[in-house]
Coordinates of C-alpha atoms and ligand atoms in Angstrom, one line a residue:
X832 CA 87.9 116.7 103.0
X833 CA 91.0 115.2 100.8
X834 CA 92.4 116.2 97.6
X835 CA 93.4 113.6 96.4
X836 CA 91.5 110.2 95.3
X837 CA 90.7 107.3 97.6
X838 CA 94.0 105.2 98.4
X839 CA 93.0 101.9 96.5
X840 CA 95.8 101.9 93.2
X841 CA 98.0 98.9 93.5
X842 CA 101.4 101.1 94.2
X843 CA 100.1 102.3 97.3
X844 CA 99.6 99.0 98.8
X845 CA 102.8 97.5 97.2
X846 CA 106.0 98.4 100.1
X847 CA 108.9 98.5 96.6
X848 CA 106.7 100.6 94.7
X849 CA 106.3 104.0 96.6
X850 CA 109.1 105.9 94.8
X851 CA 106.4 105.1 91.5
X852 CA 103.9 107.4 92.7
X853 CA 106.4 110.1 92.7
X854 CA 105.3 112.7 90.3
X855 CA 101.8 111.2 89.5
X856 CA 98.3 112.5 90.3
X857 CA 99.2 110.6 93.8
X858 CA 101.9 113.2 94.6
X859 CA 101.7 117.0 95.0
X860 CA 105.0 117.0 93.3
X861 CA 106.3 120.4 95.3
X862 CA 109.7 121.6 94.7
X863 CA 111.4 123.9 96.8
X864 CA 112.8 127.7 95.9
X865 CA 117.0 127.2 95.0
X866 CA 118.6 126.6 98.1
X867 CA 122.1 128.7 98.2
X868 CA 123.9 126.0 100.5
X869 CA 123.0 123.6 97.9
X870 CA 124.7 124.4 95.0
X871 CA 121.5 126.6 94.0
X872 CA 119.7 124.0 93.4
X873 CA 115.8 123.6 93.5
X874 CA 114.3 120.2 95.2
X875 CA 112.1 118.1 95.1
X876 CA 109.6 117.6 97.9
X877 CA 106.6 114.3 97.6
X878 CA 103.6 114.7 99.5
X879 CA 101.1 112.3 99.2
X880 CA 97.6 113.1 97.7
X881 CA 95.3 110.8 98.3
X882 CA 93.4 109.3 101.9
X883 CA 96.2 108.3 104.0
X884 CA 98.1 111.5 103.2
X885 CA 102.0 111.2 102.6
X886 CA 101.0 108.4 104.9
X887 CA 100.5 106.3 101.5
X888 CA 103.3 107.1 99.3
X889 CA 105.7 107.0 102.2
X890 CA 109.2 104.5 103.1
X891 CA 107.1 103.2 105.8
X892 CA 109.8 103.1 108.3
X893 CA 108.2 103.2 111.8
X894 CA 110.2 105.1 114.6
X895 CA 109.2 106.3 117.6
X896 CA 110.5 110.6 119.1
X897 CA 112.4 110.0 121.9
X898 CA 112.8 111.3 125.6
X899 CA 115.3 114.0 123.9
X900 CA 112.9 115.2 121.3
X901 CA 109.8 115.6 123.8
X902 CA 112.4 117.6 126.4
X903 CA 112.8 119.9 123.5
X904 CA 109.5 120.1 122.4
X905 CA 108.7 121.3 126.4
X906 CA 104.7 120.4 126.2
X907 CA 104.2 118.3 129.3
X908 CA 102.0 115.3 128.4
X909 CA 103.0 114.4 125.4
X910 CA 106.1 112.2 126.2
X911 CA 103.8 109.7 127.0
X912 CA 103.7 108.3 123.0
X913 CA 102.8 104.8 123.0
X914 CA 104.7 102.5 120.9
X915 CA 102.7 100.7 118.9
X916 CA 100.2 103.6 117.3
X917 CA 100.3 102.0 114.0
X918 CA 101.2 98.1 112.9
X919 CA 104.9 97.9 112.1
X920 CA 107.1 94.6 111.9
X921 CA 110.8 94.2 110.5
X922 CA 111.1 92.2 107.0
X923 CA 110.4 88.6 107.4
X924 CA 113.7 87.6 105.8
X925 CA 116.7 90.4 105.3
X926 CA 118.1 91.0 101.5
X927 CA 121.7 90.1 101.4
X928 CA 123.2 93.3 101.2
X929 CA 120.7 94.6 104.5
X930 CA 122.6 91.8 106.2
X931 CA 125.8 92.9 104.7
X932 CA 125.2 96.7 106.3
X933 CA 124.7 95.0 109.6
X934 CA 127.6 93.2 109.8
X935 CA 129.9 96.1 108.3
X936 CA 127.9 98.1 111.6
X937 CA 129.2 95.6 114.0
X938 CA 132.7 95.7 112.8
X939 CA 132.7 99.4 113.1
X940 CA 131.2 99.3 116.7
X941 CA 127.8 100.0 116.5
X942 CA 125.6 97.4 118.9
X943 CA 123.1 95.5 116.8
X944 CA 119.6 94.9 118.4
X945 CA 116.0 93.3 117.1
X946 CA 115.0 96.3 115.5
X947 CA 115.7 100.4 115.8
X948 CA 112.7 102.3 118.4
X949 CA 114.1 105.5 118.7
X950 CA 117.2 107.9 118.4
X951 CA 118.2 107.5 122.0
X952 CA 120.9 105.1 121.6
X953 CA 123.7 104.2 118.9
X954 CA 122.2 101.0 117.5
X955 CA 122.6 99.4 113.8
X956 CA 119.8 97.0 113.3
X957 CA 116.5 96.6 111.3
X958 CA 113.8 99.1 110.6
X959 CA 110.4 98.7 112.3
X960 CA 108.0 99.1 108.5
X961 CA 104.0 99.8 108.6
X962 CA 103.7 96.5 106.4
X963 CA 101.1 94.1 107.0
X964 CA 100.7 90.7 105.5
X965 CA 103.6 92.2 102.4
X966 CA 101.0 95.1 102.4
X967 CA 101.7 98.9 103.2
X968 CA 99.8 99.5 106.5
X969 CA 98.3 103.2 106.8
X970 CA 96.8 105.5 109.0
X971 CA 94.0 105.2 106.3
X972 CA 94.0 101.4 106.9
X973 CA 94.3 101.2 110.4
X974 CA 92.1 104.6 111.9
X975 CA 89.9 105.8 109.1
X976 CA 88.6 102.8 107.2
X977 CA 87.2 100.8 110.3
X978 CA 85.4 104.5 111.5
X979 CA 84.0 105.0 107.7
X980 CA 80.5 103.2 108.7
X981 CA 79.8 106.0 111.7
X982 CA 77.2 108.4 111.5
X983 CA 79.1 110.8 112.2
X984 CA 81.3 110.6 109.3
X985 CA 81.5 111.9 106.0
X986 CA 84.8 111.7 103.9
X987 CA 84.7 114.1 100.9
X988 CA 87.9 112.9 98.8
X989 CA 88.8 114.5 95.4
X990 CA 87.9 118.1 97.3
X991 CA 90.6 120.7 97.6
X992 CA 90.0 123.3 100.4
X993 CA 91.2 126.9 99.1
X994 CA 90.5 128.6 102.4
X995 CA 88.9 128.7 106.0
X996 CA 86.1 131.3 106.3
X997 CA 85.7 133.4 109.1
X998 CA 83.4 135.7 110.6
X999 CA 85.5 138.3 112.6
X1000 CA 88.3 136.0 114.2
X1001 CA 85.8 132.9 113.9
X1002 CA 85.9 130.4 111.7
X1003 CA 82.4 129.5 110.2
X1004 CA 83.3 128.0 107.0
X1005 CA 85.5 126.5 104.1
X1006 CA 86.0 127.5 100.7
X1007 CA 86.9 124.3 98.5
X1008 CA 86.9 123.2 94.5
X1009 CA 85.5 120.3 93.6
X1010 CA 85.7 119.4 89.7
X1011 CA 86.7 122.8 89.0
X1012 CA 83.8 124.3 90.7
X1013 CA 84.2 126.6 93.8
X1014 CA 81.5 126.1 97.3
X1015 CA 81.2 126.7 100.8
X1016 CA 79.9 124.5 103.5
X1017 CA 78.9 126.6 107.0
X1018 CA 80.7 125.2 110.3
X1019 CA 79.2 125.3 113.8
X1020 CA 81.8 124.2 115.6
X1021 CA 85.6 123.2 114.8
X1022 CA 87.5 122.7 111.7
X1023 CA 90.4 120.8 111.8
X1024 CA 93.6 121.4 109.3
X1025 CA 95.3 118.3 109.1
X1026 CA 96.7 119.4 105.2
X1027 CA 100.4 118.3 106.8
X1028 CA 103.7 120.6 107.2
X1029 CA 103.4 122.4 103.2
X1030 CA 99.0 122.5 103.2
X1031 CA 98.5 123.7 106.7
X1032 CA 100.4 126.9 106.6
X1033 CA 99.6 127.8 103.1
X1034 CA 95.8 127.4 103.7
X1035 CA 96.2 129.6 107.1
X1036 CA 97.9 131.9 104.7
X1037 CA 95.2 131.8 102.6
X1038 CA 92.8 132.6 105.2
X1039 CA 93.8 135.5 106.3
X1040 CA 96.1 134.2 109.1
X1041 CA 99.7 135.2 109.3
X1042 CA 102.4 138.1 109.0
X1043 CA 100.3 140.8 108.5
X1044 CA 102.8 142.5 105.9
X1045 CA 103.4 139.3 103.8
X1046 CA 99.8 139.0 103.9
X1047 CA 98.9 142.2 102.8
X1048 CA 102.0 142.2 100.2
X1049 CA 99.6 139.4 98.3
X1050 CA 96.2 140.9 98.4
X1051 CA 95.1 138.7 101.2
X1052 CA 92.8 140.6 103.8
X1053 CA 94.2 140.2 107.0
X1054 CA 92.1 138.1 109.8
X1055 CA 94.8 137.7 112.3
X1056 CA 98.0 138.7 112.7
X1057 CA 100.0 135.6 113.2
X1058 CA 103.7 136.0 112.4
X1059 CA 105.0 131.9 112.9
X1060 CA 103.1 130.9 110.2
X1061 CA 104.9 129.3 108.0
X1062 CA 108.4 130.1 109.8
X1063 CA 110.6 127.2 112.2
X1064 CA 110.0 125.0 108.9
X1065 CA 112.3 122.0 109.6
X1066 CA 113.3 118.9 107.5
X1067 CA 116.3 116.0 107.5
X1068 CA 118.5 116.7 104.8
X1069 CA 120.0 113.5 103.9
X1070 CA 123.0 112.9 101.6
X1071 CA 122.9 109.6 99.6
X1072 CA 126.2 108.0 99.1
X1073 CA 125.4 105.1 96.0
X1074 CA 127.4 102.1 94.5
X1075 CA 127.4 99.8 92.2
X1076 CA 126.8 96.7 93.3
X1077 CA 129.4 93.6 92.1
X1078 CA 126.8 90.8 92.6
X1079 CA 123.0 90.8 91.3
X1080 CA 121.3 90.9 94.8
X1081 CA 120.4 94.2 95.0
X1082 CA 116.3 95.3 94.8
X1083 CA 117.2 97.1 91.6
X1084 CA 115.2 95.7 88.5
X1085 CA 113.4 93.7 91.1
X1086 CA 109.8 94.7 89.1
X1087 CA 110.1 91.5 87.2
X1088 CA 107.2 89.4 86.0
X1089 CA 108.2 86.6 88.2
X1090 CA 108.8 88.7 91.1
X1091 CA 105.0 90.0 90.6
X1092 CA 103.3 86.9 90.1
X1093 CA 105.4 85.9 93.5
X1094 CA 104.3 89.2 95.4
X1095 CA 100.8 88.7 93.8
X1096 CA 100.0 85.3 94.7
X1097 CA 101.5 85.0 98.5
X1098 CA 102.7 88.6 99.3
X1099 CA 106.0 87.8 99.7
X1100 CA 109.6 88.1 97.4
X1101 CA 111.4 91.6 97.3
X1102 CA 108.1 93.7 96.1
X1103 CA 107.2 93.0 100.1
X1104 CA 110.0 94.9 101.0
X1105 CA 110.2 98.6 101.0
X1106 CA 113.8 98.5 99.6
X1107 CA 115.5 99.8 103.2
X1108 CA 115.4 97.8 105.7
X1109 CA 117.8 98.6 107.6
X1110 CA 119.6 101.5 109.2
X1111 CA 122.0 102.9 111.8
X1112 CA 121.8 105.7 114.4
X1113 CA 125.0 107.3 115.2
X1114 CA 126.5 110.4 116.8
X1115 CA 128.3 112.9 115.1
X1116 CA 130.3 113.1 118.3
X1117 CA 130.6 111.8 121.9
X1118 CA 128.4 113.0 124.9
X1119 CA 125.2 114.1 122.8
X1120 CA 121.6 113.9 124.6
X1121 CA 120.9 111.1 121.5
X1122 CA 121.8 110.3 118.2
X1123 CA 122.0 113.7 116.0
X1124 CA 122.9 111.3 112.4
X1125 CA 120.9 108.3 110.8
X1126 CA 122.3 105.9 108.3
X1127 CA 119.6 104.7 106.1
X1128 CA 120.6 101.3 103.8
X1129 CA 118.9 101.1 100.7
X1130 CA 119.2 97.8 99.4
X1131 CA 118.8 99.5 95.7
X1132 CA 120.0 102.0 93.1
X1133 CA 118.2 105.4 95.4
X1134 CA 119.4 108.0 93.4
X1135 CA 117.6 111.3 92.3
X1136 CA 114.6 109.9 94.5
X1137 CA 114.6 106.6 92.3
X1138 CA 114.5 108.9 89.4
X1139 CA 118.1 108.1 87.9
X1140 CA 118.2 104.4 86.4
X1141 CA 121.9 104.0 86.4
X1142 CA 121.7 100.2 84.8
X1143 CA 122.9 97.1 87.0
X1144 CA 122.2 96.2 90.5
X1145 CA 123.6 99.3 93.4
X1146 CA 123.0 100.3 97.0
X1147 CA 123.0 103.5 98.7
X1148 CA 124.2 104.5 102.5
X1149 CA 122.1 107.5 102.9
X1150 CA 123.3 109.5 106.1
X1151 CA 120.5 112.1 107.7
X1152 CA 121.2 114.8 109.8
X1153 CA 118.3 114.1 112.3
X1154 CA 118.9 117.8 114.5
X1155 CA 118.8 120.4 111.9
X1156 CA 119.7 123.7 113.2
X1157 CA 118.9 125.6 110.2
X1158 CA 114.7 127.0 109.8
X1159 CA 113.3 127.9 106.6
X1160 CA 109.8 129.1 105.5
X1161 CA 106.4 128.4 103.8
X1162 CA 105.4 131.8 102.1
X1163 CA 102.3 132.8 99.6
X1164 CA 103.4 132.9 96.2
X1165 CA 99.8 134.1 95.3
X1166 CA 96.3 134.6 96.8
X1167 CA 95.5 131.9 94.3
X1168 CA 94.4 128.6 95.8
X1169 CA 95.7 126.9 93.2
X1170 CA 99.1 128.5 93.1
X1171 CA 102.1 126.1 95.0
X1172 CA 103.5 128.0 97.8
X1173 CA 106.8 128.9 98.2
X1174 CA 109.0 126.6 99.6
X1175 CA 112.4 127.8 101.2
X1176 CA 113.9 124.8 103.9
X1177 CA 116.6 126.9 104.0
X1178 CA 118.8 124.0 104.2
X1179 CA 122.4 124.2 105.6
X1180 CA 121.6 128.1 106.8
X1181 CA 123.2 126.8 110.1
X1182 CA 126.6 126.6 109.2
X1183 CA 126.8 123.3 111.4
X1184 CA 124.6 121.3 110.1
X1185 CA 127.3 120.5 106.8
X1186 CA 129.7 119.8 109.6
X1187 CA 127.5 117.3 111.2
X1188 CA 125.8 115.8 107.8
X1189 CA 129.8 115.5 106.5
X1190 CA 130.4 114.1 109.1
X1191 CA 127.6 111.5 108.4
X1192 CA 129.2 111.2 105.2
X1193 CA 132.3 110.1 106.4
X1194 CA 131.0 107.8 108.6
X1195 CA 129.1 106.2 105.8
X1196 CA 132.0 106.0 103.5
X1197 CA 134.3 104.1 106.6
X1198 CA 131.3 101.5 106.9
X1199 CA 131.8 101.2 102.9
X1200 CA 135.4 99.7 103.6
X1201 CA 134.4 97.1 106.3
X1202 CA 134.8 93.6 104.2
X1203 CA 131.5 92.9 104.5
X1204 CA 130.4 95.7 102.3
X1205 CA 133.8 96.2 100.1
X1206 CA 133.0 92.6 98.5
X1207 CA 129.9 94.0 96.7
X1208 CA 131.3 97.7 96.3
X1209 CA 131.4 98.7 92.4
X1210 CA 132.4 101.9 91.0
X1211 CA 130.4 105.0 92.8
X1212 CA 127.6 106.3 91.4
X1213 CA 128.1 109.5 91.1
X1214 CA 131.4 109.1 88.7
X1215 CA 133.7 110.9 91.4
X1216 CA 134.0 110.5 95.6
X1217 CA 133.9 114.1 96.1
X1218 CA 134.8 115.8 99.1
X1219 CA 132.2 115.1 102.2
X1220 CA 131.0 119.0 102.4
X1221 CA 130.8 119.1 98.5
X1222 CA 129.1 115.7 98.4
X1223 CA 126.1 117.7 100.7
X1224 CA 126.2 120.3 98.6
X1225 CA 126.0 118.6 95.4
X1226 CA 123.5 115.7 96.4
X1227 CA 122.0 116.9 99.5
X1228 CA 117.8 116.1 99.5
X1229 CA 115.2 115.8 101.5
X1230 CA 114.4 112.4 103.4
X1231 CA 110.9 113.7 103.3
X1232 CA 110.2 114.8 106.7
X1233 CA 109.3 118.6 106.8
X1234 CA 107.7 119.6 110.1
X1235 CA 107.2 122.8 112.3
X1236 CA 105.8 125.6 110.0
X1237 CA 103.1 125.6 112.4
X1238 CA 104.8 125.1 115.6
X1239 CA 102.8 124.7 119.0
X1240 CA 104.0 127.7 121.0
X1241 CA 104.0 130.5 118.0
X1242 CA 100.8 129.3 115.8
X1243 CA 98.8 127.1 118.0
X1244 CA 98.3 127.1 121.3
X1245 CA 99.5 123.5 123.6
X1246 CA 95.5 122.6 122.6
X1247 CA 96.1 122.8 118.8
X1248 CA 94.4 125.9 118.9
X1249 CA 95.8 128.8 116.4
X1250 CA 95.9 131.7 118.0
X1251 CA 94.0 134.6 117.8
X1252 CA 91.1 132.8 115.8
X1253 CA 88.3 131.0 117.4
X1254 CA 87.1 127.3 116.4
X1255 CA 89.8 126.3 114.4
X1256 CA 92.6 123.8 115.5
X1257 CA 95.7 122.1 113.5
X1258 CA 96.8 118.5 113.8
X1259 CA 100.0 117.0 111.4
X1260 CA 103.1 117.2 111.2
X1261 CA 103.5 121.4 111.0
X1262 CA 102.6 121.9 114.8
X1263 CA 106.2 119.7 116.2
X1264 CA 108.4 122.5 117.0
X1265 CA 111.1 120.6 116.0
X1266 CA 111.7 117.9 113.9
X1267 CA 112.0 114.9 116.0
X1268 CA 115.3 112.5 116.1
X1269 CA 112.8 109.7 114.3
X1270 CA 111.2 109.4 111.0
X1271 CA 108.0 111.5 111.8
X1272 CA 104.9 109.0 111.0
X1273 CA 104.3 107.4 114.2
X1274 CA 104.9 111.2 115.8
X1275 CA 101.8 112.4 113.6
X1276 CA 100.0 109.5 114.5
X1277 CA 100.3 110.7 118.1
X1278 CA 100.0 114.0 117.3
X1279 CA 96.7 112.9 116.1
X1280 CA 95.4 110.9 118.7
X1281 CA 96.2 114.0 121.1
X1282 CA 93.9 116.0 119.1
X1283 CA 91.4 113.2 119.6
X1284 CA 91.8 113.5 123.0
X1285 CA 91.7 117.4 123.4
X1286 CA 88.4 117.2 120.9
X1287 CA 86.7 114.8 123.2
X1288 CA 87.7 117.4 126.4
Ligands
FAD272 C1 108.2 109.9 100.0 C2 108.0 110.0 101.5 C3 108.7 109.1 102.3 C4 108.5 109.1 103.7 N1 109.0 108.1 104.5 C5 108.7 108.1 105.8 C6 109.0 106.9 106.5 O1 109.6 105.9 106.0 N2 108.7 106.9 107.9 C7 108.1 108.0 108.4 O2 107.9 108.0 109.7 N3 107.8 109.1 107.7 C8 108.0 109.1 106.4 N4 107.6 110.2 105.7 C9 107.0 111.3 106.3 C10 105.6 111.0 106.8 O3 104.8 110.3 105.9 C11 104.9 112.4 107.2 O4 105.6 113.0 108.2 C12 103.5 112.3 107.6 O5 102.7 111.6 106.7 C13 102.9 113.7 107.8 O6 101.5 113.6 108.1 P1 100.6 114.9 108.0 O7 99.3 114.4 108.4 O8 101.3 116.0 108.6 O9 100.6 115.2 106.4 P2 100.3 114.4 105.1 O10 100.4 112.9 105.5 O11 101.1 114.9 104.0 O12 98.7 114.6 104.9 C14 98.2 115.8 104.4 C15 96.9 115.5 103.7 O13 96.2 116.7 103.4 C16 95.8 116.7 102.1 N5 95.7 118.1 101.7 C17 96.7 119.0 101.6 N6 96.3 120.2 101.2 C18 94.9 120.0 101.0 C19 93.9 120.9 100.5 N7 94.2 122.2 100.2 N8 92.7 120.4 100.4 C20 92.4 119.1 100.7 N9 93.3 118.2 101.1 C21 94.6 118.7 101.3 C22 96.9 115.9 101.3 O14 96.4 115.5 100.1 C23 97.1 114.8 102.3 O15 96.3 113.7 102.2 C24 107.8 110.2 104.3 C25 107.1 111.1 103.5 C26 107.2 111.0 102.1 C27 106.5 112.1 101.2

């Protein structure tokens, strides 16, 4: 049962094109309560609406949790995650200014390698992307549409599920919309949430499962007294430092009618590429257990999430803080299905995570004075090079990867399971206890396939 339409528009499959579907029927368009550490302001948070999940409107960047992350994450078993879960190659051939980042890497000291795996080691090198043939590649493409022909299959898409039913702490149904008209369909066995790290929690919320007194605050009848719903909520806060660009090789105003044709007829030219191709992992300091900061190159003007169109060509270093210390919280705004839920990351409530994202910042800026990257260096941006802490404060936003809010350990069980309800397991991107050191695709996928594996048991 999906929301959102089938995954067949033209932007989805496109790799340049996925900041487009920002703030269309395609996107859930979420934004996030003010967040005090950043400058009050609210922010925006994509997810994906559609088959495929944020899975199709995604950066495609494919990166693998590492040894670090699982020892954290203390489930035995699931440090086994294979590598290759889901197609991923790097760009055939890098943009100039990719290359550029590279070499300004190597002369700070970074190793270079074929392509990034995993946080465990400093590296600067190219991205691993979920393209195929100059085509996004999905969990829709690769799992779902080859299993579409089984009898034991039925996709519903355009369907919005309001609420689990249950009898006593059982669940035996779901509530759902479709075209403005409320039903229920009966369950005799399982249901599955897999509504990722925002849907998940809201529809346990909505179900009666939760904190008892923010439950009952709402009108919502209680069904079982679960108080991590919702809480450990985790994302990357990144902190986008952009420039102008001096020479016209950047990805910005690369839509042109040439370049379509180009991508249209052999799949190739910049629309193939998802605009960051590269990146860096770094340590904020010596001795860490793996890289706690990611440098993420966009080859492009990235600014207010592609939003901005500052004119001319630009790139943006855009550092990640990729251990957050800081939790914040999914919440009921409403007993109304159709209401949003609150969002609160909480971002930068651990005083220490500005220290190490600043320090990210730095880092970034230092990279921006190696020659290879201070020939095509323009003016910044942002008018003025503020201070590192302010620059969090001021342009701090999410990389997109919120995970946790229904952690394995408080919610559900090491089998998915939630607790204290029968028949009724999650799988996404809510049940990591922590965020992992990786952009958190491939770590859903196997998330996923666990839950295969447990279903099967
Ligand atoms: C803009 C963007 C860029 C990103 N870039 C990367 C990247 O480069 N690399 C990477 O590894 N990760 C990236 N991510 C994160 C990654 O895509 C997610 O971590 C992953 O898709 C999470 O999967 P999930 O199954 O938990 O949730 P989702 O993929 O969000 O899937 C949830 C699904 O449930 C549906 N749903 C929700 N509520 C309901 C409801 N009430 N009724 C019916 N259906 C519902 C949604 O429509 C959606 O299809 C990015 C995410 C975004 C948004």
């Amino acid at each position: 049962m999906e929301a959102g339409p089938p995954d067949r528009a033209r932007l989805i499959r496109t790799p340049l094109a996925f900041p487009k579907m920002f703030q269309t029927p395609l996107d859930w368009n979420f934004w996030t309560e003010p967040q005090v550490g950043l400058a009050n302001r609210h922010l925006y948070w994509p997810r994906g609406k559609m088959l495929g999940g944020s899975g199709s409107i995604n950066g495609m960047v494919h990166m693998q949790a590492c040894a670090a992350d699982f020892a954290e994450w203390d489930a035995p078993g699931w440090e086994a995650m294979p590598a290759d879960l889901l197609h991923s190659e790097p760009v055939a051939e890098l943009n100039p200014l990719s290359a550029a980042f590279l070499d300004a890497c190597e002369a700070a000291g970074l190793p270079g390698a074929a392509a990034i795996t995993d946080a465990s080691q400093p590296v600067a090198a190219p991205f691993r992307l979920n393209i195929k043939n100059g085509k996004r590649w999905s969990a829709a493409d690769a799992y779902l549409r080859p299993a579409l022909q089984r009898g034991n299959l039925t996709v519903w898409t355009s369907v919005h599920v309001r609420r689990v039913l249950c009898e006593g702490t059982r669940a035996s149904g779901v509530e759902y919309s479709r075209a403005g008209v409320v039903q229920t369909v009966a369950v005799t066995r399982e249901i599955v949430l897999c509504a990722g790290a925002v849907g998940s929690p809201h529809l346990l919320l909505l179900s009666g499962i939760g904190p008892a007194a923010d439950l009952e605050a709402c009108g919502v009848a209680v069904v079982a007294d679960v108080a991590g719903v919702g809480r450990n909520l985790q994302d990357h806060l990144a902190a986008p430092v952009s420039y102008f660009c001096l020479e016209p090789v950047s990805f910005s105003g690369a839509a042109t009618f040439a370049n379509e044709w180009k991508y249209r007829l052999t799949g190739t030219g910049p629309l193939a590429s998802n605009g960051a191709e590269v990146g860096a992992m770094v340590q904020s300091k010596a001795g860490l257990a793996a890289c706690d900061l990611e440098i993420v190159f966009a080859a492009g003007h990235y600014v207010d999430h592609g939003f901005a169109a500052p004119g001319g060509h630009g790139f943006s270093l855009i550092p990640v803080l990729l251990t957050p210390k800081s939790r914040g919280r999914i919440r009921l705004a409403s007993a109304n299905p159709d209401d949003a839920p609150r969002i609160d990351p909480g971002y930068l409530s651990d005083a220490t995570d500005l220290e190490r994202l600043s320090e990210g910042v730095r880092f970034a800026r230092r990279l921006l004075e190696q020659a290879a990257l201070a020939k095509y260096r323009g003016a910044p941006v942002n008018g003025q090079v503020l201070d590192a802490e302010e620059h969090v404060r001021q342009w701090g936003q999410t990389l997109y990867h919120p995970t946790g809010s229904c952690g394995m350990g408080s919610v559900v069980d090491a089998g998915l399971r939630v607790l204290g309800v029968a028949g009724l397991r999650v799988a996404d991107a809510s049940v990591m206890p922590q965020v992992p050191r990786a952009h958190p695709n491939a770590a859903t996928l196997w998330i996923a396939e666990r839950a295969a594996q447990l279903l099967r048991a």
